[in-house]
């Protein structure tokens, strides 16, 4: 069955395999294809609880977008928009993210990634079955439908939060896609009394160890900015002139996280959603990753004990880059203390959050004039921070379309005070690059030194050579190696 699952992932929709998968309602296939029913005009996920239609009435599609483009309406029982995302390459994730955060200008997107519109069109057809413009339009429709169905946000707020530029265009798009008005699409039974926050479900493909993920963040929390307990992650944030707070917990019965957000303006709500999804690695297909590591004894043992261990990301790349520089050659606790001191001194006061958090983490503009004096930092660390701030201010776009981790490492290590460990750690957790690998990390060296031939495996070149077999998921290998040390301590 797993080989069949991989077969579907490679865009070969064998009707026999799809039929077996939908009849079994195997969750491993969720998001990898969609079932459209000719007799009802509805399309569903393969895990839909509704009675299975007859094979002669079924058509299979690679993506929900293809099904909707063919004129089928989304199922109201399984909610196709809640299907887990495909496991994409780093480049496709970068392209998809940039497109979703853009205004839809495909020419500008192509220029940003040093390619052409024809190539973009080819890539989106290959991975999603539709061109970039239709992909973006479909994503906006799905978010709008989700917000209309599950929140009490006004229709105007939902219009702009989902990326539409006018209420008129929004109304026309909803009518064309769902054959009804936004007001009719809204589920009255799902609405709650108006509050100052919005709650959105963020699905994932299991396994997912929420407690382990929270424990990782809790060990690194900045008390002025974040509050993390055994069930929830909470923080303040600012996006340009928009401020707010968020809380993330696990749904009681579904394979999904519950994101609650309060914002001074909801037009960037989709950006918050995408950031949280990356932060908690919700788009990963752990089955493929586990299969890839099955031949390594250390990694296989971690998978056996912690199958839901994922790659923790970050809320903001700039914030995380500062934390990574602070963490060079010192303990996690010390680095977190310094980061919290910077937030307390240079961040803006946080108002109206229910968690009594005091500040937001400072922006590049707020740190540009910082002297970092009397914070316990060495002169060398302060100089590195100031070098980094100057570089980031003029080159922040390097993180949105770098070609490879090797190219990124080569560029950033030219800066004084920035070494390969820092670059790979920033890429690994700050950019959620699945192939980043901080080979010189002491934890990784220690984990690998527990096996035979330790003198070889403590050599950086030998570690990098060994890690070649873990590509394109070396970042997950790093997390698993760290976890292997925790398992031994227990």
Short mmCIF file of N, CA and C in Angstrom, two decimals, residues 107 162 191 206 310 312 321 372 398 425 475:
data_model
loop_
_atom_site.label_atom_id
_atom_site.label_comp_id
_atom_site.label_asym_id
_atom_site.label_seq_id
_atom_site.Cartn_x
_atom_site.Cartn_y
_atom_site.Cartn_z
N UNK A 107 4.51 37.89 -13.62
CA UNK A 107 5.75 38.39 -14.22
C UNK A 107 6.76 38.78 -13.15
N UNK A 162 -8.78 37.17 2.57
CA UNK A 162 -8.53 36.07 1.64
C UNK A 162 -7.85 36.52 0.35
N UNK A 191 -21.53 29.96 13.56
CA UNK A 191 -21.12 31.27 14.04
C UNK A 191 -21.19 31.36 15.55
N UNK A 206 -1.21 12.81 9.83
CA UNK A 206 -0.52 12.17 10.96
C UNK A 206 0.58 11.23 10.48
N UNK A 310 8.52 16.22 14.33
CA UNK A 310 8.64 17.00 13.09
C UNK A 310 9.71 18.07 13.22
N UNK A 312 10.64 21.67 13.85
CA UNK A 312 10.11 22.94 14.36
C UNK A 312 10.65 24.11 13.53
N UNK A 321 16.84 34.73 12.85
CA UNK A 321 18.25 34.94 12.51
C UNK A 321 19.00 35.59 13.67
N UNK A 372 23.14 47.40 21.99
CA UNK A 372 23.21 46.13 22.70
C UNK A 372 24.12 46.20 23.93
N UNK A 398 17.25 37.46 -0.15
CA UNK A 398 18.05 36.27 -0.43
C UNK A 398 17.37 35.03 0.12
N UNK A 425 21.61 26.39 10.51
CA UNK A 425 20.57 26.44 11.54
C UNK A 425 19.48 27.43 11.16
N UNK A 475 17.59 17.94 7.39
CA UNK A 475 17.16 18.71 8.58
C UNK A 475 16.38 17.82 9.54
#
